[in-house]
């Protein structure tokens, strides 16, 4: 292991925590942070680095096999902090919508099999050609009415993810935590929670108040930094912890104060991070975690 | 004039309105939309196209001369819907902050000379190296306490502009209309209003309620569309009216319902728009205005 951080290349300010370091006890690697790793590599990487939890994605889980993934994760003693992701529920077209609901039911089944703490829902953007934001938001509510009973039967908690307004048009029409809570509160907290990502929510002047309101609805916490200039591809614009402008420690303290005690995922979509060596990236994540988060 | 729209190149769906067309009576060209035009060209362009108002920027006004600009605009019979822009008030450094305040006082003087309906304030992002968003927001409030009396004496209305959360880190820490109103309401409505830009605020689930709350505080309205994929330079990511996802007509109706009766600026920062011929761009703006706004 070098003593250089990845991907920023600056000298590491703190030593890499050893596996077993108690400071890592709530850290979870969202596997999208190291996009090149398959499930087996991600599980082995977490075990080697002493990271006790993992956030899984459906596509690599499918590629490795659902049952095999569940077995591997369980044998490694890793907690599954979330399964990413269901959602994309905004189509007004009956067939497309029915297909989306069916796909979400499969995602719920997968989350149950994996024992995931929640299934993250990225609710979807405006349908093609539509400028009707209220209608898209209403379609999400209508979808939840149908999905929640199915999830409750399987003991899977759904987690609505408010997305940065950067993505309102094309990824997620829920733009604030307050709006996600308005929707979630129509259901029991055990059935529908929220996942709060620093990248998506850090700018919101209502964030402290809405986190307090959320309380036990917080089903997951994710971290990435906001970097400037924003990388050219908006979908890959998240920064390594400490490379940007977010007070990540303050953010996590707010979630602590709201009563959240679960795992905290690091989830970074970034071309430079994805190009780096996986083990080095995970070492950087662990270092930055001790430097900027806890 | 061709019958092709600029910059999208698609055939125009409606004819270009003639000068004198009553539908243009609230349209204002923010001169940044045609960045290549100096003040004289912009004034002549508006007169030729029958656009009755203009939003001016300080830099081209300075280049043409403040007094000469004021005279030219007045002689052309154009209303000045805004002067852009003051702000950048978040520095914790005493000298830098004092300089910023002095610059804002000059901007107030310029707005008075030009007879602008308001001086737009882009309040500034996080200071370099800072992750303290509440402190930056507090610095804006502190700045207003000093600037408002100066503006009131000169009969210049300040207009706080909530910026898209895309720009919270580096341009404007006021991210929502609600937050801008919290700040504005500490002063008389005639002294401090808000300017509401479709690009910056369209995603906000609180927008209808906050526009109603704003009422007579609405000092200006600006339009640009949200296009996807977002152009690589975040500062030049605004789209021509009708090229994107915003329900511009619905947006303007909300400002109408809130009681706003003033000019509506089209303000587009976009490399393709800037590369196009100015007169063609303005013709496109006028066409798209009749097609998508009124």
PDB file of C-alpha atoms in Angstrom, chain B:
ATOM      1  CA  UNK B   1     -34.455  35.652 -40.937  1.00  0.00           C
ATOM      2  CA  UNK B   2     -34.452  31.916 -41.505  1.00  0.00           C
ATOM      3  CA  UNK B   3     -37.251  29.719 -40.354  1.00  0.00           C
ATOM      4  CA  UNK B   4     -34.853  27.594 -38.302  1.00  0.00           C
ATOM      5  CA  UNK B   5     -34.602  27.983 -34.586  1.00  0.00           C
ATOM      6  CA  UNK B   6     -31.279  28.807 -32.992  1.00  0.00           C
ATOM      7  CA  UNK B   7     -29.503  26.943 -31.452  1.00  0.00           C
ATOM      8  CA  UNK B   8     -31.495  23.747 -31.676  1.00  0.00           C
ATOM      9  CA  UNK B   9     -31.759  23.947 -35.436  1.00  0.00           C
ATOM     10  CA  UNK B  10     -35.273  22.528 -35.499  1.00  0.00           C
ATOM     11  CA  UNK B  11     -37.843  24.148 -37.725  1.00  0.00           C
ATOM     12  CA  UNK B  12     -39.690  26.941 -35.981  1.00  0.00           C
ATOM     13  CA  UNK B  13     -43.129  25.785 -34.886  1.00  0.00           C
ATOM     14  CA  UNK B  14     -44.565  29.274 -34.881  1.00  0.00           C
ATOM     15  CA  UNK B  15     -43.756  32.427 -36.859  1.00  0.00           C
ATOM     16  CA  UNK B  16     -41.481  35.041 -35.363  1.00  0.00           C
ATOM     17  CA  UNK B  17     -43.605  37.740 -33.712  1.00  0.00           C
ATOM     18  CA  UNK B  18     -43.443  41.109 -35.441  1.00  0.00           C
ATOM     19  CA  UNK B  19     -42.207  44.170 -33.544  1.00  0.00           C
ATOM     20  CA  UNK B  20     -45.231  45.665 -31.844  1.00  0.00           C
ATOM     21  CA  UNK B  21     -46.814  42.262 -31.233  1.00  0.00           C
ATOM     22  CA  UNK B  22     -48.689  42.682 -27.960  1.00  0.00           C
ATOM     23  CA  UNK B  23     -47.620  39.245 -26.801  1.00  0.00           C
ATOM     24  CA  UNK B  24     -44.104  40.585 -26.287  1.00  0.00           C
ATOM     25  CA  UNK B  25     -45.159  43.292 -23.847  1.00  0.00           C
ATOM     26  CA  UNK B  26     -43.585  41.647 -20.778  1.00  0.00           C
ATOM     27  CA  UNK B  27     -40.563  40.098 -22.478  1.00  0.00           C
ATOM     28  CA  UNK B  28     -37.132  41.302 -21.451  1.00  0.00           C
ATOM     29  CA  UNK B  29     -33.835  40.252 -22.954  1.00  0.00           C
ATOM     30  CA  UNK B  30     -31.231  39.633 -20.321  1.00  0.00           C
ATOM     31  CA  UNK B  31     -28.196  40.719 -22.253  1.00  0.00           C
ATOM     32  CA  UNK B  32     -26.157  37.724 -21.070  1.00  0.00           C
ATOM     33  CA  UNK B  33     -28.268  35.602 -23.421  1.00  0.00           C
ATOM     34  CA  UNK B  34     -26.447  37.266 -26.318  1.00  0.00           C
ATOM     35  CA  UNK B  35     -23.077  37.608 -24.696  1.00  0.00           C
ATOM     36  CA  UNK B  36     -21.369  38.913 -27.823  1.00  0.00           C
ATOM     37  CA  UNK B  37     -23.507  42.050 -28.033  1.00  0.00           C
ATOM     38  CA  UNK B  38     -22.328  45.240 -26.398  1.00  0.00           C
ATOM     39  CA  UNK B  39     -24.898  47.566 -24.848  1.00  0.00           C
ATOM     40  CA  UNK B  40     -25.535  49.464 -28.073  1.00  0.00           C
ATOM     41  CA  UNK B  41     -26.020  46.268 -30.056  1.00  0.00           C
ATOM     42  CA  UNK B  42     -28.318  44.837 -27.393  1.00  0.00           C
ATOM     43  CA  UNK B  43     -30.430  47.991 -27.265  1.00  0.00           C
ATOM     44  CA  UNK B  44     -30.648  48.137 -31.049  1.00  0.00           C
ATOM     45  CA  UNK B  45     -31.478  44.429 -31.185  1.00  0.00           C
ATOM     46  CA  UNK B  46     -34.312  44.782 -28.699  1.00  0.00           C
ATOM     47  CA  UNK B  47     -35.701  47.789 -30.544  1.00  0.00           C
ATOM     48  CA  UNK B  48     -35.577  45.951 -33.879  1.00  0.00           C
ATOM     49  CA  UNK B  49     -37.275  42.856 -32.471  1.00  0.00           C
ATOM     50  CA  UNK B  50     -39.903  44.737 -30.507  1.00  0.00           C
ATOM     51  CA  UNK B  51     -38.634  43.596 -27.130  1.00  0.00           C
ATOM     52  CA  UNK B  52     -39.598  46.336 -24.673  1.00  0.00           C
ATOM     53  CA  UNK B  53     -37.208  45.641 -21.771  1.00  0.00           C
ATOM     54  CA  UNK B  54     -33.637  44.640 -21.127  1.00  0.00           C
ATOM     55  CA  UNK B  55     -31.700  43.123 -18.237  1.00  0.00           C
ATOM     56  CA  UNK B  56     -28.262  44.712 -18.140  1.00  0.00           C
ATOM     57  CA  UNK B  57     -24.955  43.426 -16.784  1.00  0.00           C
ATOM     58  CA  UNK B  58     -22.420  45.577 -15.056  1.00  0.00           C
ATOM     59  CA  UNK B  59     -19.392  44.625 -17.149  1.00  0.00           C
ATOM     60  CA  UNK B  60     -20.793  45.591 -20.576  1.00  0.00           C
ATOM     61  CA  UNK B  61     -22.377  48.679 -19.022  1.00  0.00           C
ATOM     62  CA  UNK B  62     -18.990  49.707 -17.685  1.00  0.00           C
ATOM     63  CA  UNK B  63     -17.386  48.999 -21.055  1.00  0.00           C
ATOM     64  CA  UNK B  64     -19.920  51.218 -22.853  1.00  0.00           C
ATOM     65  CA  UNK B  65     -20.022  53.803 -20.095  1.00  0.00           C
ATOM     66  CA  UNK B  66     -22.614  54.020 -17.339  1.00  0.00           C
ATOM     67  CA  UNK B  67     -24.087  57.367 -18.299  1.00  0.00           C
ATOM     68  CA  UNK B  68     -24.009  56.586 -22.015  1.00  0.00           C
ATOM     69  CA  UNK B  69     -25.756  53.255 -21.362  1.00  0.00           C
ATOM     70  CA  UNK B  70     -28.457  54.901 -19.281  1.00  0.00           C
ATOM     71  CA  UNK B  71     -29.024  57.521 -21.979  1.00  0.00           C
ATOM     72  CA  UNK B  72     -29.145  54.978 -24.791  1.00  0.00           C
ATOM     73  CA  UNK B  73     -31.609  52.723 -23.034  1.00  0.00           C
ATOM     74  CA  UNK B  74     -33.845  55.647 -22.079  1.00  0.00           C
ATOM     75  CA  UNK B  75     -33.844  57.074 -25.590  1.00  0.00           C
ATOM     76  CA  UNK B  76     -34.792  53.669 -26.990  1.00  0.00           C
ATOM     77  CA  UNK B  77     -37.718  53.586 -24.577  1.00  0.00           C
ATOM     78  CA  UNK B  78     -36.579  50.303 -23.049  1.00  0.00           C
ATOM     79  CA  UNK B  79     -37.356  49.416 -19.452  1.00  0.00           C
ATOM     80  CA  UNK B  80     -34.407  48.081 -17.442  1.00  0.00           C
ATOM     81  CA  UNK B  81     -35.837  44.997 -15.764  1.00  0.00           C
ATOM     82  CA  UNK B  82     -32.708  44.370 -13.690  1.00  0.00           C
ATOM     83  CA  UNK B  83     -29.045  45.043 -13.288  1.00  0.00           C
ATOM     84  CA  UNK B  84     -26.941  41.908 -12.828  1.00  0.00           C
ATOM     85  CA  UNK B  85     -25.331  41.643 -10.440  1.00  0.00           C
ATOM     86  CA  UNK B  86     -24.198  42.370  -6.955  1.00  0.00           C
ATOM     87  CA  UNK B  87     -23.465  39.816  -4.290  1.00  0.00           C
ATOM     88  CA  UNK B  88     -20.486  37.542  -3.561  1.00  0.00           C
ATOM     89  CA  UNK B  89     -20.763  38.556   0.050  1.00  0.00           C
ATOM     90  CA  UNK B  90     -19.622  35.442   1.899  1.00  0.00           C
ATOM     91  CA  UNK B  91     -15.954  36.070   2.589  1.00  0.00           C
ATOM     92  CA  UNK B  92     -14.924  35.779   6.238  1.00  0.00           C
ATOM     93  CA  UNK B  93     -11.805  37.839   5.514  1.00  0.00           C
ATOM     94  CA  UNK B  94     -12.422  41.423   6.723  1.00  0.00           C
ATOM     95  CA  UNK B  95     -10.614  43.114   3.832  1.00  0.00           C
ATOM     96  CA  UNK B  96     -12.165  40.950   1.135  1.00  0.00           C
ATOM     97  CA  UNK B  97     -15.582  41.422   2.701  1.00  0.00           C
ATOM     98  CA  UNK B  98     -15.183  45.216   2.908  1.00  0.00           C
ATOM     99  CA  UNK B  99     -14.151  45.260  -0.749  1.00  0.00           C
ATOM    100  CA  UNK B 100     -17.210  43.195  -1.649  1.00  0.00           C
ATOM    101  CA  UNK B 101     -19.479  45.568   0.247  1.00  0.00           C
ATOM    102  CA  UNK B 102     -17.884  48.557  -1.493  1.00  0.00           C
ATOM    103  CA  UNK B 103     -18.386  46.889  -4.855  1.00  0.00           C
ATOM    104  CA  UNK B 104     -22.038  46.280  -4.016  1.00  0.00           C
ATOM    105  CA  UNK B 105     -22.471  49.943  -3.122  1.00  0.00           C
ATOM    106  CA  UNK B 106     -21.091  50.819  -6.553  1.00  0.00           C
ATOM    107  CA  UNK B 107     -23.539  48.351  -8.091  1.00  0.00           C
ATOM    108  CA  UNK B 108     -26.375  50.069  -6.225  1.00  0.00           C
ATOM    109  CA  UNK B 109     -25.242  53.431  -7.593  1.00  0.00           C
ATOM    110  CA  UNK B 110     -25.178  51.974 -11.098  1.00  0.00           C
ATOM    111  CA  UNK B 111     -28.655  50.462 -10.711  1.00  0.00           C
ATOM    112  CA  UNK B 112     -29.937  53.865  -9.606  1.00  0.00           C
ATOM    113  CA  UNK B 113     -28.376  55.611 -12.584  1.00  0.00           C
ATOM    114  CA  UNK B 114     -29.839  53.046 -14.983  1.00  0.00           C
ATOM    115  CA  UNK B 115     -33.291  53.139 -13.387  1.00  0.00           C
ATOM    116  CA  UNK B 116     -33.192  49.345 -13.007  1.00  0.00           C
ATOM    117  CA  UNK B 117     -36.222  47.698 -11.441  1.00  0.00           C
ATOM    118  CA  UNK B 118     -33.863  45.801  -9.152  1.00  0.00           C
ATOM    119  CA  UNK B 119     -30.263  44.896  -8.489  1.00  0.00           C
ATOM    120  CA  UNK B 120     -29.893  41.112  -8.620  1.00  0.00           C
ATOM    121  CA  UNK B 121     -27.776  39.666  -5.820  1.00  0.00           C
ATOM    122  CA  UNK B 122     -25.990  36.378  -6.418  1.00  0.00           C
ATOM    123  CA  UNK B 123     -24.876  36.018  -2.858  1.00  0.00           C
ATOM    124  CA  UNK B 124     -21.708  33.960  -3.321  1.00  0.00           C
ATOM    125  CA  UNK B 125     -20.627  30.435  -2.483  1.00  0.00           C
ATOM    126  CA  UNK B 126     -18.536  28.919   0.261  1.00  0.00           C
ATOM    127  CA  UNK B 127     -15.340  30.849   0.899  1.00  0.00           C
ATOM    128  CA  UNK B 128     -12.197  29.026  -0.296  1.00  0.00           C
ATOM    129  CA  UNK B 129     -11.339  26.177   2.040  1.00  0.00           C
ATOM    130  CA  UNK B 130     -14.530  26.507   4.071  1.00  0.00           C
ATOM    131  CA  UNK B 131     -17.156  23.830   4.584  1.00  0.00           C
ATOM    132  CA  UNK B 132     -19.241  26.007   6.902  1.00  0.00           C
ATOM    133  CA  UNK B 133     -22.466  26.615   5.004  1.00  0.00           C
ATOM    134  CA  UNK B 134     -24.387  28.120   7.946  1.00  0.00           C
ATOM    135  CA  UNK B 135     -21.572  30.640   8.477  1.00  0.00           C
ATOM    136  CA  UNK B 136     -21.621  31.666   4.824  1.00  0.00           C
ATOM    137  CA  UNK B 137     -25.377  32.116   4.978  1.00  0.00           C
ATOM    138  CA  UNK B 138     -25.048  34.195   8.139  1.00  0.00           C
ATOM    139  CA  UNK B 139     -22.462  36.388   6.386  1.00  0.00           C
ATOM    140  CA  UNK B 140     -25.014  37.176   3.695  1.00  0.00           C
ATOM    141  CA  UNK B 141     -27.532  38.294   6.320  1.00  0.00           C
ATOM    142  CA  UNK B 142     -24.873  40.432   7.964  1.00  0.00           C
ATOM    143  CA  UNK B 143     -24.020  41.987   4.595  1.00  0.00           C
ATOM    144  CA  UNK B 144     -27.623  42.864   3.865  1.00  0.00           C
ATOM    145  CA  UNK B 145     -27.887  44.708   7.170  1.00  0.00           C
ATOM    146  CA  UNK B 146     -25.172  47.029   5.877  1.00  0.00           C
ATOM    147  CA  UNK B 147     -26.278  47.327   2.262  1.00  0.00           C
ATOM    148  CA  UNK B 148     -30.023  47.796   2.603  1.00  0.00           C
ATOM    149  CA  UNK B 149     -29.939  51.328   4.087  1.00  0.00           C
ATOM    150  CA  UNK B 150     -27.589  52.414   1.297  1.00  0.00           C
ATOM    151  CA  UNK B 151     -29.919  50.952  -1.332  1.00  0.00           C
ATOM    152  CA  UNK B 152     -33.044  52.436   0.235  1.00  0.00           C
ATOM    153  CA  UNK B 153     -31.497  55.907   0.196  1.00  0.00           C
ATOM    154  CA  UNK B 154     -30.932  55.534  -3.547  1.00  0.00           C
ATOM    155  CA  UNK B 155     -34.331  53.983  -4.198  1.00  0.00           C
ATOM    156  CA  UNK B 156     -32.793  50.754  -5.492  1.00  0.00           C
ATOM    157  CA  UNK B 157     -34.531  47.490  -4.747  1.00  0.00           C
ATOM    158  CA  UNK B 158     -32.255  44.579  -3.949  1.00  0.00           C
ATOM    159  CA  UNK B 159     -33.340  41.183  -5.286  1.00  0.00           C
ATOM    160  CA  UNK B 160     -31.986  38.027  -3.678  1.00  0.00           C
ATOM    161  CA  UNK B 161     -31.617  35.238  -6.187  1.00  0.00           C
ATOM    162  CA  UNK B 162     -31.959  31.667  -4.945  1.00  0.00           C
ATOM    163  CA  UNK B 163     -29.562  29.600  -7.038  1.00  0.00           C
ATOM    164  CA  UNK B 164     -29.880  25.994  -8.136  1.00  0.00           C
ATOM    165  CA  UNK B 165     -28.175  23.689  -5.592  1.00  0.00           C
ATOM    166  CA  UNK B 166     -25.758  22.934  -8.407  1.00  0.00           C
ATOM    167  CA  UNK B 167     -24.172  26.266  -7.439  1.00  0.00           C
ATOM    168  CA  UNK B 168     -24.384  26.208  -3.647  1.00  0.00           C
ATOM    169  CA  UNK B 169     -20.667  25.526  -3.260  1.00  0.00           C
ATOM    170  CA  UNK B 170     -19.315  28.114  -5.667  1.00  0.00           C
ATOM    171  CA  UNK B 171     -21.932  30.726  -6.630  1.00  0.00           C
ATOM    172  CA  UNK B 172     -24.804  31.137  -4.259  1.00  0.00           C
ATOM    173  CA  UNK B 173     -25.437  29.645  -0.840  1.00  0.00           C
ATOM    174  CA  UNK B 174     -29.116  30.602  -0.982  1.00  0.00           C
ATOM    175  CA  UNK B 175     -30.515  27.419  -2.484  1.00  0.00           C
ATOM    176  CA  UNK B 176     -34.277  27.810  -2.203  1.00  0.00           C
ATOM    177  CA  UNK B 177     -36.880  30.522  -2.579  1.00  0.00           C
ATOM    178  CA  UNK B 178     -38.017  29.815   0.980  1.00  0.00           C
ATOM    179  CA  UNK B 179     -34.556  30.535   2.298  1.00  0.00           C
ATOM    180  CA  UNK B 180     -34.276  33.726   0.239  1.00  0.00           C
ATOM    181  CA  UNK B 181     -37.625  34.873   1.621  1.00  0.00           C
ATOM    182  CA  UNK B 182     -36.544  34.137   5.196  1.00  0.00           C
ATOM    183  CA  UNK B 183     -33.743  36.592   4.595  1.00  0.00           C
ATOM    184  CA  UNK B 184     -35.719  39.153   2.601  1.00  0.00           C
ATOM    185  CA  UNK B 185     -38.559  39.329   5.106  1.00  0.00           C
ATOM    186  CA  UNK B 186     -36.273  40.955   7.625  1.00  0.00           C
ATOM    187  CA  UNK B 187     -36.633  44.106   5.500  1.00  0.00           C
ATOM    188  CA  UNK B 188     -39.499  45.994   3.843  1.00  0.00           C
ATOM    189  CA  UNK B 189     -40.668  44.462   0.595  1.00  0.00           C
ATOM    190  CA  UNK B 190     -39.813  47.652  -1.266  1.00  0.00           C
ATOM    191  CA  UNK B 191     -36.209  47.327  -0.108  1.00  0.00           C
ATOM    192  CA  UNK B 192     -35.470  43.619  -0.542  1.00  0.00           C
ATOM    193  CA  UNK B 193     -37.257  41.337  -2.953  1.00  0.00           C
ATOM    194  CA  UNK B 194     -36.396  38.087  -4.689  1.00  0.00           C
ATOM    195  CA  UNK B 195     -35.726  37.188  -8.286  1.00  0.00           C
ATOM    196  CA  UNK B 196     -37.104  33.829  -9.318  1.00  0.00           C
ATOM    197  CA  UNK B 197     -35.423  31.978 -12.176  1.00  0.00           C
ATOM    198  CA  UNK B 198     -37.066  28.903 -13.650  1.00  0.00           C
ATOM    199  CA  UNK B 199     -33.716  27.164 -14.109  1.00  0.00           C
ATOM    200  CA  UNK B 200     -32.788  27.660 -10.466  1.00  0.00           C
ATOM    201  CA  UNK B 201     -36.113  26.826  -8.834  1.00  0.00           C
ATOM    202  CA  UNK B 202     -38.245  24.581 -11.064  1.00  0.00           C
ATOM    203  CA  UNK B 203     -37.385  21.375  -9.164  1.00  0.00           C
ATOM    204  CA  UNK B 204     -38.491  22.708  -5.764  1.00  0.00           C
ATOM    205  CA  UNK B 205     -41.586  20.949  -4.403  1.00  0.00           C
ATOM    206  CA  UNK B 206     -42.173  24.038  -2.254  1.00  0.00           C
ATOM    207  CA  UNK B 207     -42.125  26.421  -5.222  1.00  0.00           C
ATOM    208  CA  UNK B 208     -45.891  27.034  -5.557  1.00  0.00           C
ATOM    209  CA  UNK B 209     -46.301  27.650  -1.826  1.00  0.00           C
ATOM    210  CA  UNK B 210     -43.225  29.854  -1.623  1.00  0.00           C
ATOM    211  CA  UNK B 211     -44.260  31.937  -4.639  1.00  0.00           C
ATOM    212  CA  UNK B 212     -47.597  32.568  -2.964  1.00  0.00           C
ATOM    213  CA  UNK B 213     -45.724  33.536   0.168  1.00  0.00           C
ATOM    214  CA  UNK B 214     -43.434  35.796  -1.866  1.00  0.00           C
ATOM    215  CA  UNK B 215     -46.254  37.842  -3.393  1.00  0.00           C
ATOM    216  CA  UNK B 216     -45.120  41.417  -3.837  1.00  0.00           C
ATOM    217  CA  UNK B 217     -41.555  40.421  -2.900  1.00  0.00           C
ATOM    218  CA  UNK B 218     -41.113  39.075  -6.411  1.00  0.00           C
ATOM    219  CA  UNK B 219     -38.857  41.730  -7.877  1.00  0.00           C
ATOM    220  CA  UNK B 220     -38.009  39.848 -11.026  1.00  0.00           C
ATOM    221  CA  UNK B 221     -38.627  36.684 -12.985  1.00  0.00           C
ATOM    222  CA  UNK B 222     -36.083  35.005 -15.245  1.00  0.00           C
ATOM    223  CA  UNK B 223     -36.448  32.108 -17.646  1.00  0.00           C
ATOM    224  CA  UNK B 224     -34.127  29.436 -18.955  1.00  0.00           C
ATOM    225  CA  UNK B 225     -34.827  25.777 -19.556  1.00  0.00           C
ATOM    226  CA  UNK B 226     -33.238  22.715 -17.905  1.00  0.00           C
ATOM    227  CA  UNK B 227     -31.739  20.474 -20.560  1.00  0.00           C
ATOM    228  CA  UNK B 228     -30.374  16.942 -20.375  1.00  0.00           C
ATOM    229  CA  UNK B 229     -27.781  15.686 -20.606  1.00  0.00           C
ATOM    230  CA  UNK B 230     -26.500  18.642 -18.644  1.00  0.00           C
ATOM    231  CA  UNK B 231     -23.784  20.395 -20.686  1.00  0.00           C
ATOM    232  CA  UNK B 232     -20.278  19.672 -19.362  1.00  0.00           C
ATOM    233  CA  UNK B 233     -19.639  23.196 -18.076  1.00  0.00           C
ATOM    234  CA  UNK B 234     -22.061  23.647 -15.181  1.00  0.00           C
ATOM    235  CA  UNK B 235     -21.970  27.431 -15.589  1.00  0.00           C
ATOM    236  CA  UNK B 236     -23.161  27.202 -19.190  1.00  0.00           C
ATOM    237  CA  UNK B 237     -25.801  24.564 -18.673  1.00  0.00           C
ATOM    238  CA  UNK B 238     -28.994  26.529 -19.322  1.00  0.00           C
ATOM    239  CA  UNK B 239     -31.191  25.726 -22.242  1.00  0.00           C
ATOM    240  CA  UNK B 240     -33.195  27.751 -24.759  1.00  0.00           C
ATOM    241  CA  UNK B 241     -36.881  28.008 -23.850  1.00  0.00           C
ATOM    242  CA  UNK B 242     -38.634  24.853 -24.958  1.00  0.00           C
ATOM    243  CA  UNK B 243     -35.479  22.765 -25.391  1.00  0.00           C
ATOM    244  CA  UNK B 244     -35.779  21.177 -21.945  1.00  0.00           C
ATOM    245  CA  UNK B 245     -37.914  19.817 -19.157  1.00  0.00           C
ATOM    246  CA  UNK B 246     -39.408  22.852 -17.459  1.00  0.00           C
ATOM    247  CA  UNK B 247     -43.077  23.705 -17.706  1.00  0.00           C
ATOM    248  CA  UNK B 248     -42.292  27.358 -18.381  1.00  0.00           C
ATOM    249  CA  UNK B 249     -45.900  28.347 -18.939  1.00  0.00           C
ATOM    250  CA  UNK B 250     -46.869  26.797 -15.618  1.00  0.00           C
ATOM    251  CA  UNK B 251     -43.958  28.546 -13.936  1.00  0.00           C
ATOM    252  CA  UNK B 252     -44.979  31.969 -15.247  1.00  0.00           C
ATOM    253  CA  UNK B 253     -48.597  31.341 -14.295  1.00  0.00           C
ATOM    254  CA  UNK B 254     -47.504  30.697 -10.732  1.00  0.00           C
ATOM    255  CA  UNK B 255     -45.683  34.036 -10.670  1.00  0.00           C
ATOM    256  CA  UNK B 256     -48.766  35.693 -12.191  1.00  0.00           C
ATOM    257  CA  UNK B 257     -50.972  34.128  -9.541  1.00  0.00           C
ATOM    258  CA  UNK B 258     -48.597  35.416  -6.877  1.00  0.00           C
ATOM    259  CA  UNK B 259     -49.259  38.909  -8.184  1.00  0.00           C
ATOM    260  CA  UNK B 260     -46.143  39.614 -10.229  1.00  0.00           C
ATOM    261  CA  UNK B 261     -46.899  41.910 -13.155  1.00  0.00           C
ATOM    262  CA  UNK B 262     -43.402  43.038 -14.167  1.00  0.00           C
ATOM    263  CA  UNK B 263     -41.084  42.119 -16.994  1.00  0.00           C
ATOM    264  CA  UNK B 264     -39.905  38.564 -17.502  1.00  0.00           C
ATOM    265  CA  UNK B 265     -36.311  38.133 -18.551  1.00  0.00           C
ATOM    266  CA  UNK B 266     -34.918  35.405 -20.706  1.00  0.00           C
ATOM    267  CA  UNK B 267     -31.433  34.677 -19.395  1.00  0.00           C
ATOM    268  CA  UNK B 268     -29.528  31.817 -20.985  1.00  0.00           C
ATOM    269  CA  UNK B 269     -25.904  30.930 -20.322  1.00  0.00           C
ATOM    270  CA  UNK B 270     -25.088  28.388 -22.993  1.00  0.00           C
ATOM    271  CA  UNK B 271     -22.067  28.011 -25.270  1.00  0.00           C
ATOM    272  CA  UNK B 272     -24.162  27.081 -28.314  1.00  0.00           C
ATOM    273  CA  UNK B 273     -26.500  30.023 -27.815  1.00  0.00           C
ATOM    274  CA  UNK B 274     -23.529  32.330 -27.364  1.00  0.00           C
ATOM    275  CA  UNK B 275     -21.952  31.045 -30.570  1.00  0.00           C
ATOM    276  CA  UNK B 276     -25.039  31.836 -32.645  1.00  0.00           C
ATOM    277  CA  UNK B 277     -25.879  35.061 -34.452  1.00  0.00           C
ATOM    278  CA  UNK B 278     -27.372  37.545 -32.011  1.00  0.00           C
ATOM    279  CA  UNK B 279     -30.372  38.633 -34.087  1.00  0.00           C
ATOM    280  CA  UNK B 280     -31.234  35.015 -34.848  1.00  0.00           C
ATOM    281  CA  UNK B 281     -31.027  34.124 -31.170  1.00  0.00           C
ATOM    282  CA  UNK B 282     -33.316  36.986 -30.247  1.00  0.00           C
ATOM    283  CA  UNK B 283     -35.789  35.923 -32.952  1.00  0.00           C
ATOM    284  CA  UNK B 284     -35.716  32.419 -31.491  1.00  0.00           C
ATOM    285  CA  UNK B 285     -36.286  33.818 -28.002  1.00  0.00           C
ATOM    286  CA  UNK B 286     -39.330  35.735 -29.261  1.00  0.00           C
ATOM    287  CA  UNK B 287     -40.736  32.697 -31.059  1.00  0.00           C
ATOM    288  CA  UNK B 288     -40.168  30.354 -28.146  1.00  0.00           C
ATOM    289  CA  UNK B 289     -41.710  32.924 -25.834  1.00  0.00           C
ATOM    290  CA  UNK B 290     -44.956  32.829 -27.775  1.00  0.00           C
ATOM    291  CA  UNK B 291     -44.793  29.051 -28.083  1.00  0.00           C
ATOM    292  CA  UNK B 292     -43.814  28.075 -24.532  1.00  0.00           C
ATOM    293  CA  UNK B 293     -44.419  30.951 -22.160  1.00  0.00           C
ATOM    294  CA  UNK B 294     -47.490  33.046 -22.848  1.00  0.00           C
TER     295      UNK B 294
END
